[in-house]
Short mmCIF file of C-alpha atoms in Angstrom, two decimals:
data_model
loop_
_atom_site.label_atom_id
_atom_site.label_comp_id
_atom_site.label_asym_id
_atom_site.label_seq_id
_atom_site.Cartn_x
_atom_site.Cartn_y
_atom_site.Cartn_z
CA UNK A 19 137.91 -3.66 -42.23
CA UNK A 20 136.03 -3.09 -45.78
CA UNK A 21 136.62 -5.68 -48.50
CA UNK A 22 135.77 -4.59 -51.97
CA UNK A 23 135.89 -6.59 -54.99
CA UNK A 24 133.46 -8.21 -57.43
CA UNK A 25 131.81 -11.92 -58.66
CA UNK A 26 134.10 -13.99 -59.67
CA UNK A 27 137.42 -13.21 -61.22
CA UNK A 28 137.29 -14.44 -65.31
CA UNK A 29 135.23 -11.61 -66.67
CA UNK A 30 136.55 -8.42 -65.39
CA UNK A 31 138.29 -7.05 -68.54
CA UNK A 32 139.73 -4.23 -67.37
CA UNK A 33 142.28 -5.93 -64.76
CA UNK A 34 144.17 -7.85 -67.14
CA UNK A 35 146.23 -7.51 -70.14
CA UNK A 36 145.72 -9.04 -73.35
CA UNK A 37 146.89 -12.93 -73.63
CA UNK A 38 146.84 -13.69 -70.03
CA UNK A 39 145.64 -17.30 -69.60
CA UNK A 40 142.68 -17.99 -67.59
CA UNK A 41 144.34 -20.05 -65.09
CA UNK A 42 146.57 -16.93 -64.01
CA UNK A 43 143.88 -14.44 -63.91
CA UNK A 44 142.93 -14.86 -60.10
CA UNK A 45 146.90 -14.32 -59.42
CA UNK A 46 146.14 -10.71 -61.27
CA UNK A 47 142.82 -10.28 -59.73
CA UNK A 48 144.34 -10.41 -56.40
CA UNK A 49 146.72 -7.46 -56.85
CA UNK A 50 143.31 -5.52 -57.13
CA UNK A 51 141.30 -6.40 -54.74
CA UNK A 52 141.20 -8.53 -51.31
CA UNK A 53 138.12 -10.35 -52.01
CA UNK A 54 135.80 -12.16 -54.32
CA UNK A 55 133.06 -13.73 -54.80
CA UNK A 56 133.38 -17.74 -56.13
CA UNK A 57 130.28 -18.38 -58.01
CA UNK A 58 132.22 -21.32 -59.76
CA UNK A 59 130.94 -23.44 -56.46
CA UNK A 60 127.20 -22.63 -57.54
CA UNK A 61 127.32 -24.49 -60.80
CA UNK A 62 129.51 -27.63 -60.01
CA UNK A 63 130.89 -28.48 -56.17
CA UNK A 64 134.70 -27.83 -56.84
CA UNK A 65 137.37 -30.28 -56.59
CA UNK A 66 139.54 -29.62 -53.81
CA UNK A 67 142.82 -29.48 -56.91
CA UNK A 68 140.92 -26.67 -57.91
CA UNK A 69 140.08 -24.87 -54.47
CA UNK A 70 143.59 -25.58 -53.35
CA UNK A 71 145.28 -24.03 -56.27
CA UNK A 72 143.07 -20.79 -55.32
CA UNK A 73 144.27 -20.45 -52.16
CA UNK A 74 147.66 -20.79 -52.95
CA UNK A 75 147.27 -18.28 -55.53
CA UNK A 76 146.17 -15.34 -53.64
CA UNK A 77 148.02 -13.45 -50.83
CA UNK A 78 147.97 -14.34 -46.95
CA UNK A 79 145.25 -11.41 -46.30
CA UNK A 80 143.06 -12.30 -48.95
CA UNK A 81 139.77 -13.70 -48.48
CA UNK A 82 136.76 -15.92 -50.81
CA UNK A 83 133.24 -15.45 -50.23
CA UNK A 84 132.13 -18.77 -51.49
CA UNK A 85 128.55 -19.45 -53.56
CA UNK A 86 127.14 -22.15 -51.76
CA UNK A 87 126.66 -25.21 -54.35
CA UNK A 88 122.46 -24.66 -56.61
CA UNK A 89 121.54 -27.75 -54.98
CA UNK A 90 121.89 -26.75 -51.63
CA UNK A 91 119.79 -23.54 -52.25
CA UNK A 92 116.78 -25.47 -54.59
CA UNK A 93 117.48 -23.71 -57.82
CA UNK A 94 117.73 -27.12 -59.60
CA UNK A 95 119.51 -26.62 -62.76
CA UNK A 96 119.64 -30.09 -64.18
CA UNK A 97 120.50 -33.09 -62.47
CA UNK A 98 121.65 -32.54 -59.04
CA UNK A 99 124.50 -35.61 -58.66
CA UNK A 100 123.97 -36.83 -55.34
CA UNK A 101 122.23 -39.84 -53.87
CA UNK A 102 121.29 -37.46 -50.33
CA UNK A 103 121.17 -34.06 -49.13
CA UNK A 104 123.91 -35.54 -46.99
CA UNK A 105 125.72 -36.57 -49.43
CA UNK A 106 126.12 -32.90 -51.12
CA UNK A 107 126.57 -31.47 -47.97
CA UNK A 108 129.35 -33.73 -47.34
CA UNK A 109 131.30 -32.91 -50.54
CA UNK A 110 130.45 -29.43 -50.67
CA UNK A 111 132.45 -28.91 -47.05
CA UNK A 112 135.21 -31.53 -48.01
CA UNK A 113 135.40 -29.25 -51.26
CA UNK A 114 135.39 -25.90 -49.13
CA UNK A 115 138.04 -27.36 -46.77
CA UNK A 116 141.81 -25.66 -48.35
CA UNK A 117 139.41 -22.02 -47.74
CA UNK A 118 139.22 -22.95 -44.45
CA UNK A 119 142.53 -24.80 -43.08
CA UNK A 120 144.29 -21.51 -45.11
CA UNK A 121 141.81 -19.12 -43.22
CA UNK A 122 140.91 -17.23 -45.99
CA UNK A 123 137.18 -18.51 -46.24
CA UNK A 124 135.23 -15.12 -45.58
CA UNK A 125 131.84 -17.01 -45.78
CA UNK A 126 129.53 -19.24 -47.52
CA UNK A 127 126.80 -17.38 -49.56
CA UNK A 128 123.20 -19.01 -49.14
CA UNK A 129 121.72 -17.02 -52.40
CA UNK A 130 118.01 -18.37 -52.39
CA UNK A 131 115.79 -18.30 -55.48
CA UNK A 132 112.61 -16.15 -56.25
CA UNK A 133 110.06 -18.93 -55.24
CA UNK A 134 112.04 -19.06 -51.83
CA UNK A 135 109.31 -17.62 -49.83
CA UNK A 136 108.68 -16.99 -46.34
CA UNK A 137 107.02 -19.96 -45.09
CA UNK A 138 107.24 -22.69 -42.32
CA UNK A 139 108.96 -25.01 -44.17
CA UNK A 140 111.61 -22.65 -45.41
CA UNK A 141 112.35 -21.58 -42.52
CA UNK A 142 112.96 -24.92 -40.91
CA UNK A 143 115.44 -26.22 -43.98
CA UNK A 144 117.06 -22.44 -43.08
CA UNK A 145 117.69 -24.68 -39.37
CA UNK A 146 118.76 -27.45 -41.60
CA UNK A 147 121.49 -25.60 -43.62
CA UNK A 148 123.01 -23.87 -40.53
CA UNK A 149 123.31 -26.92 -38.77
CA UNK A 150 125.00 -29.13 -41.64
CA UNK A 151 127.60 -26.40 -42.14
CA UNK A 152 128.74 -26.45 -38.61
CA UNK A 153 130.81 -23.99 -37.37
CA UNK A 154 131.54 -22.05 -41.18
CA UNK A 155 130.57 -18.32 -41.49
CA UNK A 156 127.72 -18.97 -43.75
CA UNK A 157 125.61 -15.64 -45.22
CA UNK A 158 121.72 -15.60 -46.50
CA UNK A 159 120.37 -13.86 -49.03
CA UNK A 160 116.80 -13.98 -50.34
CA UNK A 161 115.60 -13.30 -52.98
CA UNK A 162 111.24 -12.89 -52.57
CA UNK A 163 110.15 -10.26 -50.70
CA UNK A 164 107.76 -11.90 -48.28
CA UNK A 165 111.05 -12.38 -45.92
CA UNK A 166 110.40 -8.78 -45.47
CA UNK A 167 106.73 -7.61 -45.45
CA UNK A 168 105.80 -5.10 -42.41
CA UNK A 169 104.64 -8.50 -40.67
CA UNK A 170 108.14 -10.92 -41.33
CA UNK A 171 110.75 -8.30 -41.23
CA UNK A 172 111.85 -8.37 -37.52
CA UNK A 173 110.98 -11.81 -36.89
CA UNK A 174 113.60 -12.87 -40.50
CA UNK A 175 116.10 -10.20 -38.95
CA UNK A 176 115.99 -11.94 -35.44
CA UNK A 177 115.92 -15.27 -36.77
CA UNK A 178 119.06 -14.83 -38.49
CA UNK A 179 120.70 -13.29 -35.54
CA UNK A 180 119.89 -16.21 -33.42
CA UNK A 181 120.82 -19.03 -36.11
CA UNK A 182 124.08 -17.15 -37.34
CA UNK A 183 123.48 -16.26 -40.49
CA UNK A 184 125.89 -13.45 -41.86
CA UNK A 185 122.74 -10.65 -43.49
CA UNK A 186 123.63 -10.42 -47.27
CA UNK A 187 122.11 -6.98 -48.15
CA UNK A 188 121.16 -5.96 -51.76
CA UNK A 189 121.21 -3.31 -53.86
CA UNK A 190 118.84 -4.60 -56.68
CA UNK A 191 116.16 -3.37 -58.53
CA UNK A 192 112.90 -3.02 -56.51
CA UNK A 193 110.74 -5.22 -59.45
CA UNK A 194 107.93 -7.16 -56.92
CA UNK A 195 108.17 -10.46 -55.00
CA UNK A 196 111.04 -11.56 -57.05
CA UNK A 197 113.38 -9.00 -55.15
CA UNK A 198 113.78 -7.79 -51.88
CA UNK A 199 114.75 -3.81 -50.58
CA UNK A 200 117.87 -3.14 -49.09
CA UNK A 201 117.84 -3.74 -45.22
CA UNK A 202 120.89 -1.64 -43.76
CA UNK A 203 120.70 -3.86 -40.71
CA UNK A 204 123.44 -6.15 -39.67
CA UNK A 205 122.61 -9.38 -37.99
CA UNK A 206 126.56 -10.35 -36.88
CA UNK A 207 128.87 -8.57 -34.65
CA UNK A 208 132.04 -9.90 -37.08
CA UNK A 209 130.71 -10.12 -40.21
CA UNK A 210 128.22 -8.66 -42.64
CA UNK A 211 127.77 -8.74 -46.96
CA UNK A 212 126.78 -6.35 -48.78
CA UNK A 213 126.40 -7.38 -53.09
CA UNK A 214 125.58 -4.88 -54.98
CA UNK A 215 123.55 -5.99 -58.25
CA UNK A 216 122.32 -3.08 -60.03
CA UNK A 217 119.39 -1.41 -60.44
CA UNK A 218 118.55 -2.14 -63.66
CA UNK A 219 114.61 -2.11 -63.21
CA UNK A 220 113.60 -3.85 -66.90
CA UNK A 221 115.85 -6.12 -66.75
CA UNK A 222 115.34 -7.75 -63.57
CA UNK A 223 112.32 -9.02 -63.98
CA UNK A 224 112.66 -9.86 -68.06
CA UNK A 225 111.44 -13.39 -69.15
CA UNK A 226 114.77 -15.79 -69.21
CA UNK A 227 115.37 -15.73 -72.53
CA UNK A 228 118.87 -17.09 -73.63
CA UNK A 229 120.86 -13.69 -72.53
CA UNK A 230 119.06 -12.89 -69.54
CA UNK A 231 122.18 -12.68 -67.42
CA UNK A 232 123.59 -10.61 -70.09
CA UNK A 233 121.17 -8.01 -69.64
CA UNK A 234 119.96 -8.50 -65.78
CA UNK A 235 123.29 -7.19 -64.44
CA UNK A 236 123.74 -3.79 -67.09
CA UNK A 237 124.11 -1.22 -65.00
CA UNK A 238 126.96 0.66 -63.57
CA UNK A 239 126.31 3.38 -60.47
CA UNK A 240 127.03 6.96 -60.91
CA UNK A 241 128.87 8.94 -58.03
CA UNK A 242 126.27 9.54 -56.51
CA UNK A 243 124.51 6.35 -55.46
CA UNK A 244 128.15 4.91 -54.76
CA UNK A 245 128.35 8.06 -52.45
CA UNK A 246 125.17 7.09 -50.52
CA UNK A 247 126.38 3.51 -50.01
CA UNK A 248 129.30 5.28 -48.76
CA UNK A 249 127.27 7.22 -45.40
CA UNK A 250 125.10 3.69 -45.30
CA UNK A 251 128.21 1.59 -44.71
CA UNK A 252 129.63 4.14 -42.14
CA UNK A 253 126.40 3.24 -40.50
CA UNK A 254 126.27 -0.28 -40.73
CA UNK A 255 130.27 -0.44 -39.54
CA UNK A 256 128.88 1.02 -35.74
CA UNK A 257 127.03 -2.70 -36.30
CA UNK A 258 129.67 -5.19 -37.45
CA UNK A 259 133.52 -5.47 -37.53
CA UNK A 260 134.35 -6.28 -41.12
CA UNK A 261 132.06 -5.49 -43.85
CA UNK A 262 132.38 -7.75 -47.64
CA UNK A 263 130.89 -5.36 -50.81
CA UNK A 264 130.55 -7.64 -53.69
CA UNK A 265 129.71 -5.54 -56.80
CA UNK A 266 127.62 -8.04 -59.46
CA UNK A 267 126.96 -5.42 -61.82
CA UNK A 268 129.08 -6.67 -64.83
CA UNK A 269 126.62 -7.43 -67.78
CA UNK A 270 128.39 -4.62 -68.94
CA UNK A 271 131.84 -4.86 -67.12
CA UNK A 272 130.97 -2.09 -64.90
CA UNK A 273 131.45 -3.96 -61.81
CA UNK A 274 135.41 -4.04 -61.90
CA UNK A 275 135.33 -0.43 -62.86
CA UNK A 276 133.01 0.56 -60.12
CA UNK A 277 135.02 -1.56 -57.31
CA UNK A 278 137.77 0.46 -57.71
CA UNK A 279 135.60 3.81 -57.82
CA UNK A 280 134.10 3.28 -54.51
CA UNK A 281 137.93 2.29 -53.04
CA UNK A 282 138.64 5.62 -54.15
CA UNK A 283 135.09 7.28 -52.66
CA UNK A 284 136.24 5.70 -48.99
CA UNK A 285 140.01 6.30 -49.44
CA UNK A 286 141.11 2.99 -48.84
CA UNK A 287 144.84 1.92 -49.32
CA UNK A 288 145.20 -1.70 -49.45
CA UNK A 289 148.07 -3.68 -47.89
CA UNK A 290 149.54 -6.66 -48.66
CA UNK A 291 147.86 -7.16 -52.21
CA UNK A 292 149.19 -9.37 -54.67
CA UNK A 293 151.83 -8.07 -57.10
CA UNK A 294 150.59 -7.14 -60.41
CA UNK A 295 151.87 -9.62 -62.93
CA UNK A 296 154.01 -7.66 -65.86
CA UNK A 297 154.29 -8.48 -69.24
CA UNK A 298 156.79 -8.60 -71.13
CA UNK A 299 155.67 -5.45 -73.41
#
């Protein structure tokens, strides 16, 4: 099966009416699309009130590709509240545990930071990650480009193969060692991810001033690049049984916009979606 949707669920203008509260917005959401991206879990490890009311409001078939937590990935922003590693680990799974008792836990998302490079000691906390989430379906995605230089490439592709890691591949602006080309090469019979951040060149690489994500994600793809990830995905689906397409593109709210275009471009009919909340005008 292909699941489309987008990052997160509060931005996406297009999918709600005017004066719906925040706190019903994933119930909408999920008479869009059957998937999403929770990048809440990347910024604070959730409590389980707030994962639990999630699952119960989206439909049996739905399914949450969740942002592992920044201090499991080293991105550091501020003060990182545990005593031990362990100890995030630990809440970050007891957190993550109504996606998986409901089964609708798709994955955890790995998303590693530019200075994330291809070294020894990367590689072994990659081992360390893997084995402190157990059994979940957990996805990696890098983001430095020495994970695939002529002389890493096979050796990252086999390595995730053989750990389990779910491939995350990107569509992102090719901008030097802070991003990586898109790999159409899936390293997991069941699963593989596919987010799709733009290709917004200048942007990418832009010095972080106080709007940087407002302008690193403005892009939206014509018909024509959607089409192409169209024959790629027909390619990587000889590879893997269910494929996740995450569009990030929404500096500009393109992304909802260009979920439902590709939908369209692959003729899918979706079953057992949520139904769309009315108002009362």
């Amino acid at each position: 099966m292909i699941y489309i949707g987008v990052t997160g669920w509060g931005d996406h203008d297009t999918l709600y009416r005017n004066g719906i509260a925040a706190r019903d917005k994933l119930k909408e959401y999920a008479a869009h699309f059957p998937t999403v991206e929770v990048d809440a879990s990347f910024y604070a490890i959730q409590p389980e009130k707030n994962t639990t009311k999630w699952v119960q409001d989206t439909p049996e078939g739905f399914r949450f590709v969740v942002k592992a937590y920044q201090g499991m990935t080293g991105h550091q922003r501020g003060e990182i509240p545990f005593a031990s590693k362990e100890e995030m680990f630990d809440a970050f799974l007891l957190s993550s545990q109504p996606f998986v008792k409901s089964g609708k836990l798709a994955m955890v998302l790995f998303q590693f930071p530019p200075w994330f490079d291809c070294t020894k000691e990367n590689v072994a906390y990659l081992r360390y990650c893997r084995e402190k989430m157990h059994d979940i379906p957990v996805a990696l995605e890098f983001r430095n480009q020495t994970w695939f230089y002529p002389q890493y490439k096979e050796s990252t592709l086999r390595f995730m193969e053989e750990e389990g890691w779910i491939h995350s591949i990107c569509d992102e602006p090719q901008a030097g060692l802070g991003s990586v080309p898109t790999i159409l090469h899936s390293t997991n019979k069941e699963k593989t991810l596919i987010r799709l951040h733009g290709r917004n060149v200048a942007a990418w690489m832009k010095p972080n001033g106080n709007n940087w994500r407002e302008v690193r994600y403005l892009y939206r793809y014509n018909k024509e690049e959607l089409l192409e990830w169209k024959k790629w995905i027909v390619q990587l689906q000889k590879e893997t049984k269910d494929i996740y397409v995450l569009f990030n593109n929404n500096s500009g709210g393109d992304a909802a916009d260009n979920a439902k275009q590709f939908i369209e471009l692959l003729g899918i009919e979706y079953a057992g979606l949520a139904s769309k909340q009315l108002g009362l005008f």
